Amino acid sequence: MMRGLVKGDNAFVPTAPLRVAVRNGVDVAVLLLAEGGRVRGDADIVFHGAPVHSSGAVRLSEGGDGDGTVWLETGLPAVEEDITRVLVVASTESGTLRDVEGLSVAVLGTDGTAVVGYEVTDAGGETAMVLAELYRRAGGWKFRAVGQGYLDGLTGLAVDHGVDVPEDHGTEVAPDHGVDVPEDHGTEVAVDHGADVAEEAPVENRAPETRAPEPRAPEPDLPPSPPQAVAKVVEPPARVPAAPAPAPFPEPVADWTFGAFFEPHTLSGPGNDVISVEGLPPGPVVVELALRTEGYTGVWTLTPDNREDDLLVNSTEENFRGRLLVVVPENGRLRLKLRADGPWQARVLPLAAARRLSEETMEGWGPDVLLHTGGTADAALHYRGSSNFIVDVFELAEHDDPTVLPDARPGYINEIGRRRETLELPEGPLLVHLARADGPWRARLKQPRAATAWLRRARR
């Protein structure tokens, strides 16, 4: 039987994966707080636009039966050590919380067993509220019924917990013209967390949070160009370059689940060849290719009877490099025809080894495969090549067969020459496939900061 708490009560809960149900028809967010009761940055805000924390320990999902329930999946053992409290926040888009019937929060085990719950009975004119919190205590975790409302909505709640609030968060973001405008952050306010939590002194002169730059796609070391012919000297036959050291196991993108994961396969050769790898899991993979050449590069998939099929690369650029999206057939045998007049190196990688789009600018050269795992967003692309620029998008959210790709979403980019384009991306997971891009490019999400996107739902 579930233990019902009243406002201010607390109880121990199992240090195990738990499900938290929030009812009834409110917007729900989760703030993961470090010492001092403050988020470490926007990544510690989990809401409808960023439903999974980077640690994987917290995940939001809507109830499938349309009853207005929002579910929070939390793996308490996986919560990062820096995090001391996990706040469950409710807010309204219209009206106030007193208008919400049956506003409540309940904790259940993964088997559906009720653990503890709290029903809000005294909501007033607030538009945002900390319903409850999970917090560390005596080596375990406790649940507290908080019920602290905010008449100034999410803005006041956010500031109280260390979220940098832009002064103009309620306005629309200006179109991207290729120039990044620094954000104007509001002030940070210390907060008293109430009974059973040690009071923290205000944090002053807090150093700005820094983020590591988006890693660039690795470029394999290439063997030197073959020796050039010298007058009256016969050029030696082409030499197959020595195999490079085994590639490190790629770090998978957190929360990416489409496609199998496997060790990379590395191959190399001196020129025209057939790239052949057996024993791969059927489905889409990434083929990373780099050449030392001054002439033509062509890559085709081969049918089972060795006929040219899809043309993947058709380039006259020097020293071609890029990442290709290729589907391995059911027999697990990948075969690609390569036409190249110089040495090359290739790596076959799982989709999870591709780079994830973010608000940090990433740079690349040539075709590529990018991942998007967040909510709806706009992606800014700046292509600086002179030939075709073709971009496809594959939505995977409702695609259940990992051995094939769905049809590409229509209406994306097919242009020639230098371009600045914006892609309207649906909710992930999805693939952004730069199918043709013989030149340098940059990409980033124009989506506003997580804090700004979350606070846009506030009513000031």
Short mmCIF file of C-alpha atoms in Angstrom, two decimals:
data_model
loop_
_atom_site.label_atom_id
_atom_site.label_comp_id
_atom_site.label_asym_id
_atom_site.label_seq_id
_atom_site.Cartn_x
_atom_site.Cartn_y
_atom_site.Cartn_z
CA MET A 1 0.00 0.00 0.00
CA MET A 2 1.35 3.41 -0.93
CA ARG A 3 2.33 5.67 1.93
CA GLY A 4 0.69 9.06 1.45
CA LEU A 5 2.65 12.08 2.66
CA VAL A 6 1.50 15.56 3.59
CA LYS A 7 3.39 18.70 2.66
CA GLY A 8 6.82 18.75 4.31
CA ASP A 9 6.93 15.01 5.10
CA ASN A 10 9.73 12.77 3.85
CA ALA A 11 10.42 9.06 3.60
CA PHE A 12 13.21 6.77 2.44
CA VAL A 13 12.84 5.17 -0.98
CA PRO A 14 14.84 2.27 -2.46
CA THR A 15 18.14 3.19 -4.11
CA ALA A 16 17.02 1.54 -7.32
CA PRO A 17 15.41 2.44 -10.63
CA LEU A 18 12.05 4.08 -9.86
CA ARG A 19 9.12 5.50 -11.81
CA VAL A 20 7.54 8.78 -10.76
CA ALA A 21 4.03 9.64 -11.98
CA VAL A 22 2.96 13.31 -12.08
CA ARG A 23 -0.74 14.02 -12.54
CA ASN A 24 -2.86 15.73 -13.86
CA GLY A 25 -2.26 17.52 -17.19
CA VAL A 26 0.58 19.84 -16.15
CA ASP A 27 3.93 20.55 -17.78
CA VAL A 28 6.67 18.67 -15.96
CA ALA A 29 10.40 19.35 -15.68
CA VAL A 30 13.21 17.97 -13.55
CA LEU A 31 16.12 19.97 -12.12
CA LEU A 32 19.22 18.08 -11.02
CA LEU A 33 20.94 20.11 -8.33
CA ALA A 34 24.49 19.98 -7.04
CA GLU A 35 25.79 21.17 -3.68
CA GLY A 36 24.35 24.60 -2.92
CA GLY A 37 21.02 23.71 -4.51
CA ARG A 38 21.93 24.93 -7.98
CA VAL A 39 22.01 23.36 -11.41
CA ARG A 40 25.48 23.04 -12.93
CA GLY A 41 24.20 24.28 -16.28
CA ASP A 42 21.41 23.90 -18.81
CA ALA A 43 22.18 20.20 -19.21
CA ASP A 44 20.73 19.64 -15.72
CA ILE A 45 17.26 20.75 -16.88
CA VAL A 46 15.17 17.85 -18.17
CA PHE A 47 11.91 18.88 -19.88
CA HIS A 48 9.79 18.16 -22.96
CA GLY A 49 12.41 19.67 -25.30
CA ALA A 50 15.34 17.77 -23.71
CA PRO A 51 13.68 14.70 -22.17
CA VAL A 52 16.82 12.71 -21.27
CA HIS A 53 19.61 13.81 -18.96
CA SER A 54 23.12 13.36 -20.38
CA SER A 55 23.90 10.81 -17.66
CA GLY A 56 20.92 8.69 -18.70
CA ALA A 57 19.74 8.62 -15.07
CA VAL A 58 16.62 10.75 -15.65
CA ARG A 59 14.11 10.47 -18.49
CA LEU A 60 10.70 12.09 -19.07
CA SER A 61 7.90 10.55 -21.11
CA GLU A 62 4.21 11.25 -21.66
CA GLY A 63 1.68 8.66 -20.60
CA GLY A 64 0.49 6.55 -23.50
CA ASP A 65 -3.18 6.48 -22.42
CA GLY A 66 -3.77 10.23 -22.70
CA ASP A 67 -4.82 10.62 -19.05
CA GLY A 68 -2.55 13.62 -18.46
CA THR A 69 0.11 11.65 -16.59
CA VAL A 70 3.80 12.43 -17.16
CA TRP A 71 6.27 9.72 -16.19
CA LEU A 72 9.74 10.28 -14.83
CA GLU A 73 12.06 7.29 -15.10
CA THR A 74 14.93 7.69 -12.66
CA GLY A 75 17.81 5.32 -12.04
CA LEU A 76 18.99 6.49 -8.64
CA PRO A 77 22.16 4.34 -8.67
CA ALA A 78 23.19 6.08 -11.93
CA VAL A 79 22.74 9.64 -10.67
CA GLU A 80 26.10 11.44 -10.82
CA GLU A 81 27.90 11.91 -7.51
CA ASP A 82 27.83 15.70 -7.92
CA ILE A 83 24.02 15.65 -7.88
CA THR A 84 22.50 15.81 -4.40
CA ARG A 85 18.83 16.61 -5.17
CA VAL A 86 16.42 15.85 -8.00
CA LEU A 87 13.49 18.28 -8.12
CA VAL A 88 10.15 17.45 -9.75
CA VAL A 89 8.63 20.67 -11.10
CA ALA A 90 5.11 21.33 -12.41
CA SER A 91 3.85 24.38 -14.30
CA THR A 92 0.84 25.51 -16.31
CA GLU A 93 0.57 27.07 -19.75
CA SER A 94 -2.77 28.67 -18.89
CA GLY A 95 -4.63 29.20 -15.65
CA THR A 96 -3.10 28.52 -12.27
CA LEU A 97 -2.30 25.39 -10.31
CA ARG A 98 -5.47 25.75 -8.24
CA ASP A 99 -7.33 24.97 -11.47
CA VAL A 100 -5.60 21.58 -11.82
CA GLU A 101 -7.74 18.76 -10.41
CA GLY A 102 -5.89 15.86 -8.83
CA LEU A 103 -2.42 17.44 -8.89
CA SER A 104 -0.21 14.75 -7.39
CA VAL A 105 3.09 12.90 -7.57
CA ALA A 106 3.66 9.22 -6.82
CA VAL A 107 6.75 7.00 -6.69
CA LEU A 108 6.50 3.42 -7.93
CA GLY A 109 8.89 0.53 -8.37
CA THR A 110 9.62 -0.73 -11.86
CA ASP A 111 7.12 -3.55 -11.21
CA GLY A 112 4.37 -1.01 -10.53
CA THR A 113 4.46 -1.38 -6.74
CA ALA A 114 3.47 1.90 -5.07
CA VAL A 115 6.15 3.28 -2.73
CA VAL A 116 5.15 6.77 -1.64
CA GLY A 117 3.02 9.64 -2.88
CA TYR A 118 1.85 13.20 -2.30
CA GLU A 119 -1.36 14.95 -3.35
CA VAL A 120 -1.33 18.75 -3.51
CA THR A 121 -4.42 20.13 -1.76
CA ASP A 122 -3.47 23.75 -1.11
CA ALA A 123 -2.41 25.11 -4.52
CA GLY A 124 -3.33 28.74 -5.10
CA GLY A 125 -2.57 31.31 -7.76
CA GLU A 126 0.86 29.89 -8.56
CA THR A 127 1.78 28.94 -12.11
CA ALA A 128 4.84 26.87 -11.15
CA MET A 129 5.65 24.61 -8.20
CA VAL A 130 8.34 22.29 -6.87
CA LEU A 131 6.10 19.31 -6.23
CA ALA A 132 8.63 16.99 -4.65
CA GLU A 133 12.28 16.10 -4.49
CA LEU A 134 14.49 13.05 -4.26
CA TYR A 135 17.58 13.79 -2.19
CA ARG A 136 20.56 11.97 -0.71
CA ARG A 137 20.46 11.11 2.98
CA ALA A 138 22.55 8.70 5.11
CA GLY A 139 23.92 6.83 2.11
CA GLY A 140 20.51 6.38 0.54
CA TRP A 141 17.72 8.45 -1.02
CA LYS A 142 14.63 10.08 0.46
CA PHE A 143 11.48 11.53 -1.08
CA ARG A 144 10.06 14.79 0.23
CA ALA A 145 6.63 16.29 -0.42
CA VAL A 146 7.59 19.93 -1.08
CA GLY A 147 4.60 21.77 -2.58
CA GLN A 148 6.46 25.10 -2.87
CA GLY A 149 4.66 27.35 -5.36
CA TYR A 150 5.90 30.40 -7.26
CA LEU A 151 3.58 33.28 -8.12
CA ASP A 152 6.22 34.56 -10.56
CA GLY A 153 6.16 31.22 -12.37
CA LEU A 154 9.06 29.29 -13.77
CA THR A 155 11.23 32.41 -13.85
CA GLY A 156 11.28 32.74 -10.08
CA LEU A 157 11.67 29.01 -9.59
CA ALA A 158 14.53 28.86 -12.09
CA VAL A 159 16.43 31.77 -10.53
CA ASP A 160 16.04 30.25 -7.08
CA HIS A 161 17.87 27.14 -8.31
CA GLY A 162 20.75 28.73 -10.18
CA VAL A 163 19.40 28.74 -13.74
CA ASP A 164 20.83 31.62 -15.79
CA VAL A 165 17.72 33.40 -17.01
CA PRO A 166 18.06 35.71 -20.03
CA GLU A 167 16.15 38.94 -19.48
CA ASP A 168 14.37 38.53 -22.82
CA HIS A 169 13.51 34.84 -22.41
CA GLY A 170 9.87 35.48 -23.22
CA THR A 171 10.60 36.86 -26.68
CA GLU A 172 11.29 34.99 -29.87
CA VAL A 173 14.88 34.29 -30.85
CA ALA A 174 16.09 36.39 -33.76
CA PRO A 175 16.85 34.59 -37.02
CA ASP A 176 20.35 33.21 -37.41
CA HIS A 177 22.46 35.34 -39.75
CA GLY A 178 25.67 33.45 -39.17
CA VAL A 179 26.73 35.51 -36.14
CA ASP A 180 26.47 34.11 -32.63
CA VAL A 181 25.13 36.70 -30.19
CA PRO A 182 26.22 36.26 -26.57
CA GLU A 183 23.39 35.68 -24.15
CA ASP A 184 22.54 38.13 -21.39
CA HIS A 185 22.13 36.18 -18.18
CA GLY A 186 20.19 37.23 -15.15
CA THR A 187 21.40 37.25 -11.55
CA GLU A 188 21.73 34.15 -9.44
CA VAL A 189 19.90 33.96 -6.12
CA ALA A 190 20.66 31.63 -3.22
CA VAL A 191 17.73 29.66 -1.74
CA ASP A 192 16.79 28.16 1.62
CA HIS A 193 15.92 24.51 1.07
CA GLY A 194 13.90 24.03 4.24
CA ALA A 195 14.02 21.35 6.93
CA ASP A 196 16.24 18.29 6.66
CA VAL A 197 18.57 20.00 4.19
CA ALA A 198 21.61 21.95 5.34
CA GLU A 199 21.36 25.66 4.55
CA GLU A 200 23.92 26.84 2.02
CA ALA A 201 25.58 30.22 1.87
CA PRO A 202 24.94 32.27 -1.29
CA VAL A 203 27.32 31.52 -4.09
CA GLU A 204 29.04 34.69 -5.32
CA ASN A 205 31.31 35.43 -8.24
CA ARG A 206 30.62 32.03 -9.66
CA ALA A 207 33.03 31.14 -12.44
CA PRO A 208 31.29 30.65 -15.78
CA GLU A 209 30.75 27.08 -16.82
CA THR A 210 32.89 25.96 -19.72
CA ARG A 211 32.13 23.21 -22.16
CA ALA A 212 34.58 21.09 -24.07
CA PRO A 213 34.40 21.82 -27.78
CA GLU A 214 32.53 19.41 -30.03
CA PRO A 215 35.02 16.75 -31.10
CA ARG A 216 35.88 16.85 -34.74
CA ALA A 217 35.59 13.75 -36.83
CA PRO A 218 38.86 11.80 -36.66
CA GLU A 219 40.95 11.84 -39.80
CA PRO A 220 42.99 8.68 -40.28
CA ASP A 221 46.68 8.99 -40.87
CA LEU A 222 47.33 8.48 -44.55
CA PRO A 223 50.37 6.87 -46.14
CA PRO A 224 52.53 9.11 -48.27
CA SER A 225 51.83 9.53 -51.97
CA PRO A 226 53.47 6.95 -54.25
CA PRO A 227 56.92 7.96 -55.53
CA GLN A 228 56.86 10.13 -58.64
CA ALA A 229 58.57 8.95 -61.82
CA VAL A 230 62.01 10.41 -62.52
CA ALA A 231 63.47 10.75 -66.00
CA LYS A 232 65.14 7.51 -67.22
CA VAL A 233 64.18 5.77 -63.98
CA VAL A 234 61.43 3.17 -63.92
CA GLU A 235 58.90 3.90 -61.17
CA PRO A 236 58.71 1.06 -58.65
CA PRO A 237 55.43 -0.84 -58.43
CA ALA A 238 52.77 0.50 -56.09
CA ARG A 239 53.21 -0.62 -52.51
CA VAL A 240 50.29 -1.49 -50.27
CA PRO A 241 50.58 0.74 -47.19
CA ALA A 242 51.12 -0.95 -43.88
CA ALA A 243 47.94 -1.45 -41.88
CA PRO A 244 47.46 1.27 -39.26
CA ALA A 245 47.19 0.51 -35.57
CA PRO A 246 43.75 -0.79 -34.54
CA ALA A 247 41.27 2.04 -34.15
CA PRO A 248 40.01 2.67 -30.62
CA PHE A 249 36.56 1.46 -29.75
CA PRO A 250 34.32 4.46 -30.58
CA GLU A 251 32.55 6.12 -27.66
CA PRO A 252 28.82 5.68 -28.34
CA VAL A 253 26.49 8.66 -28.23
CA ALA A 254 24.54 8.50 -24.98
CA ASP A 255 20.91 7.33 -25.38
CA TRP A 256 21.42 6.35 -29.05
CA THR A 257 19.84 2.92 -29.55
CA PHE A 258 19.22 2.51 -33.29
CA GLY A 259 21.47 0.00 -35.02
CA ALA A 260 23.91 -2.55 -33.65
CA PHE A 261 27.18 -1.67 -31.96
CA PHE A 262 30.41 -3.38 -33.05
CA GLU A 263 34.17 -2.97 -33.12
CA PRO A 264 35.46 -0.77 -35.99
CA HIS A 265 36.88 -2.44 -39.09
CA THR A 266 39.91 -0.69 -40.65
CA LEU A 267 41.11 -1.25 -44.21
CA SER A 268 43.61 0.43 -46.53
CA GLY A 269 44.97 0.12 -50.05
CA PRO A 270 47.05 1.82 -52.78
CA GLY A 271 44.31 2.71 -55.31
CA ASN A 272 41.33 1.21 -57.16
CA ASP A 273 39.87 -1.57 -55.05
CA VAL A 274 36.83 -3.30 -53.63
CA ILE A 275 36.21 -2.56 -49.97
CA SER A 276 34.84 -5.77 -48.52
CA VAL A 277 33.93 -6.54 -44.89
CA GLU A 278 32.08 -9.65 -43.74
CA GLY A 279 30.32 -10.50 -40.50
CA LEU A 280 28.71 -7.09 -39.98
CA PRO A 281 25.25 -6.76 -38.41
CA PRO A 282 22.65 -5.96 -41.10
CA GLY A 283 21.53 -2.35 -41.23
CA PRO A 284 22.94 1.16 -41.66
CA VAL A 285 26.58 1.82 -40.79
CA VAL A 286 29.07 4.64 -41.26
CA VAL A 287 32.00 4.19 -43.65
CA GLU A 288 34.75 6.73 -42.96
CA LEU A 289 36.96 7.23 -46.01
CA ALA A 290 40.10 9.30 -46.64
CA LEU A 291 42.30 9.37 -49.76
CA ARG A 292 45.55 10.93 -50.95
CA THR A 293 44.69 11.81 -54.52
CA GLU A 294 44.70 14.62 -57.04
CA GLY A 295 42.13 13.03 -59.34
CA TYR A 296 38.72 11.42 -59.37
CA THR A 297 37.13 9.53 -56.46
CA GLY A 298 34.11 7.32 -57.00
CA VAL A 299 32.37 4.91 -54.63
CA TRP A 300 29.50 2.56 -55.51
CA THR A 301 27.67 -0.12 -53.58
CA LEU A 302 27.84 -3.54 -55.26
CA THR A 303 24.95 -5.94 -55.75
CA PRO A 304 25.33 -9.66 -54.88
CA ASP A 305 26.28 -10.29 -58.52
CA ASN A 306 28.97 -7.55 -58.39
CA ARG A 307 27.11 -4.91 -60.38
CA GLU A 308 27.41 -1.24 -59.54
CA ASP A 309 24.36 -0.02 -57.64
CA ASP A 310 24.10 3.22 -55.63
CA LEU A 311 26.63 5.96 -56.38
CA LEU A 312 27.84 7.23 -53.00
CA VAL A 313 30.79 9.44 -54.03
CA ASN A 314 31.37 11.27 -57.30
CA SER A 315 34.14 13.78 -56.57
CA THR A 316 37.04 15.49 -58.31
CA GLU A 317 38.30 17.16 -55.13
CA GLU A 318 41.88 16.57 -54.04
CA ASN A 319 42.42 14.36 -51.02
CA PHE A 320 38.80 13.37 -50.62
CA ARG A 321 37.56 12.52 -47.14
CA GLY A 322 34.13 11.98 -45.63
CA ARG A 323 31.73 9.67 -43.86
CA LEU A 324 29.25 7.67 -45.93
CA LEU A 325 25.91 6.19 -44.86
CA VAL A 326 25.71 2.60 -46.14
CA VAL A 327 23.19 -0.17 -45.43
CA VAL A 328 24.71 -3.63 -44.84
CA PRO A 329 22.55 -6.34 -46.47
CA GLU A 330 21.04 -9.27 -44.59
CA ASN A 331 24.02 -11.52 -45.33
CA GLY A 332 26.25 -9.16 -43.29
CA ARG A 333 28.63 -8.60 -46.20
CA LEU A 334 29.52 -5.01 -47.10
CA ARG A 335 31.01 -4.51 -50.57
CA LEU A 336 31.91 -1.14 -52.06
CA LYS A 337 33.66 -0.42 -55.35
CA LEU A 338 36.31 2.30 -54.96
CA ARG A 339 37.86 4.18 -57.84
CA ALA A 340 40.87 6.17 -56.66
CA ASP A 341 44.29 7.05 -58.07
CA GLY A 342 46.02 7.22 -54.71
CA PRO A 343 46.32 5.45 -51.36
CA TRP A 344 43.27 5.30 -49.12
CA GLN A 345 42.11 4.25 -45.68
CA ALA A 346 38.60 3.27 -44.59
CA ARG A 347 36.90 2.52 -41.29
CA VAL A 348 33.50 0.86 -40.90
CA LEU A 349 31.75 2.19 -37.78
CA PRO A 350 28.38 1.77 -36.03
CA LEU A 351 25.88 4.64 -36.25
CA ALA A 352 26.48 5.36 -32.57
CA ALA A 353 30.02 6.50 -33.48
CA ALA A 354 28.65 9.41 -35.53
CA ARG A 355 28.71 12.91 -34.08
CA ARG A 356 25.67 14.40 -32.36
CA LEU A 357 24.31 17.82 -33.36
CA SER A 358 24.34 20.37 -30.55
CA GLU A 359 24.38 24.10 -30.03
CA GLU A 360 28.17 24.00 -30.25
CA THR A 361 29.43 24.57 -33.80
CA MET A 362 30.89 21.44 -35.37
CA GLU A 363 33.09 21.52 -38.47
CA GLY A 364 33.58 18.93 -41.17
CA TRP A 365 34.67 18.32 -44.73
CA GLY A 366 32.84 16.09 -47.18
CA PRO A 367 29.78 13.89 -46.70
CA ASP A 368 28.90 12.95 -43.15
CA VAL A 369 26.32 11.36 -40.87
CA LEU A 370 25.06 13.39 -37.89
CA LEU A 371 22.74 12.35 -35.08
CA HIS A 372 19.93 14.35 -33.49
CA THR A 373 18.39 13.03 -30.26
CA GLY A 374 16.57 16.06 -28.87
CA GLY A 375 13.22 17.69 -29.53
CA THR A 376 12.15 19.74 -32.52
CA ALA A 377 14.87 22.19 -33.47
CA ASP A 378 16.34 24.26 -36.29
CA ALA A 379 19.81 23.31 -37.53
CA ALA A 380 22.03 25.93 -39.17
CA LEU A 381 24.29 24.64 -41.96
CA HIS A 382 27.01 26.68 -43.66
CA TYR A 383 28.48 24.97 -46.72
CA ARG A 384 31.59 26.49 -48.32
CA GLY A 385 32.13 24.11 -51.21
CA SER A 386 31.52 24.80 -54.90
CA SER A 387 29.65 21.65 -55.95
CA ASN A 388 26.48 19.85 -54.92
CA PHE A 389 25.21 20.11 -51.37
CA ILE A 390 22.57 17.45 -50.69
CA VAL A 391 21.15 16.74 -47.23
CA ASP A 392 18.61 14.06 -46.29
CA VAL A 393 16.90 13.39 -42.96
CA PHE A 394 15.79 9.96 -41.73
CA GLU A 395 13.29 9.90 -38.86
CA LEU A 396 13.74 6.89 -36.58
CA ALA A 397 11.31 7.57 -33.72
CA GLU A 398 8.64 5.19 -35.02
CA HIS A 399 10.89 3.02 -37.17
CA ASP A 400 11.16 -0.43 -35.62
CA ASP A 401 13.39 -2.27 -38.10
CA PRO A 402 17.09 -1.49 -37.44
CA THR A 403 18.20 -3.46 -40.52
CA VAL A 404 16.86 -0.89 -43.01
CA LEU A 405 16.47 2.87 -43.23
CA PRO A 406 13.06 4.52 -43.51
CA ASP A 407 12.30 6.71 -46.51
CA ALA A 408 14.04 10.08 -46.29
CA ARG A 409 11.90 12.95 -45.07
CA PRO A 410 11.05 15.12 -48.11
CA GLY A 411 11.79 18.81 -48.54
CA TYR A 412 15.41 19.03 -47.50
CA ILE A 413 18.49 20.50 -49.20
CA ASN A 414 19.60 19.94 -52.80
CA GLU A 415 21.64 22.95 -53.93
CA ILE A 416 24.92 23.84 -55.67
CA GLY A 417 27.69 26.06 -54.33
CA ARG A 418 28.21 27.98 -51.12
CA ARG A 419 25.07 27.95 -49.01
CA ARG A 420 23.64 28.97 -45.66
CA GLU A 421 20.65 26.80 -44.95
CA THR A 422 18.32 26.06 -42.05
CA LEU A 423 16.86 22.59 -41.53
CA GLU A 424 13.63 22.28 -39.58
CA LEU A 425 14.25 19.07 -37.64
CA PRO A 426 11.45 17.03 -36.08
CA GLU A 427 11.88 15.34 -32.73
CA GLY A 428 14.66 12.78 -32.63
CA PRO A 429 16.10 10.27 -32.83
CA LEU A 430 16.98 10.93 -36.45
CA LEU A 431 19.88 10.96 -38.90
CA VAL A 432 21.01 14.07 -40.75
CA HIS A 433 22.78 12.73 -43.82
CA LEU A 434 25.10 15.06 -45.74
CA ALA A 435 24.99 12.90 -48.86
CA ARG A 436 26.97 15.32 -51.10
CA ALA A 437 29.32 17.91 -49.68
CA ASP A 438 32.64 18.23 -51.52
CA GLY A 439 33.98 20.98 -49.31
CA PRO A 440 34.12 22.35 -45.77
CA TRP A 441 30.96 22.93 -43.74
CA ARG A 442 29.76 23.93 -40.31
CA ALA A 443 26.65 22.82 -38.44
CA ARG A 444 24.95 23.63 -35.15
CA LEU A 445 21.51 23.67 -33.61
CA LYS A 446 19.85 27.07 -33.59
CA GLN A 447 17.59 25.78 -30.87
CA PRO A 448 17.75 28.22 -27.92
CA ARG A 449 19.46 27.32 -24.69
CA ALA A 450 17.58 24.64 -22.78
CA ALA A 451 16.80 27.16 -20.05
CA THR A 452 15.33 29.59 -22.57
CA ALA A 453 13.25 26.91 -24.29
CA TRP A 454 11.93 25.69 -20.94
CA LEU A 455 11.13 29.17 -19.66
CA ARG A 456 9.25 30.08 -22.83
CA ARG A 457 6.40 28.08 -21.36
CA ALA A 458 6.32 30.40 -18.36
CA ARG A 459 3.63 33.01 -17.87
CA ARG A 460 5.23 36.12 -16.43
#
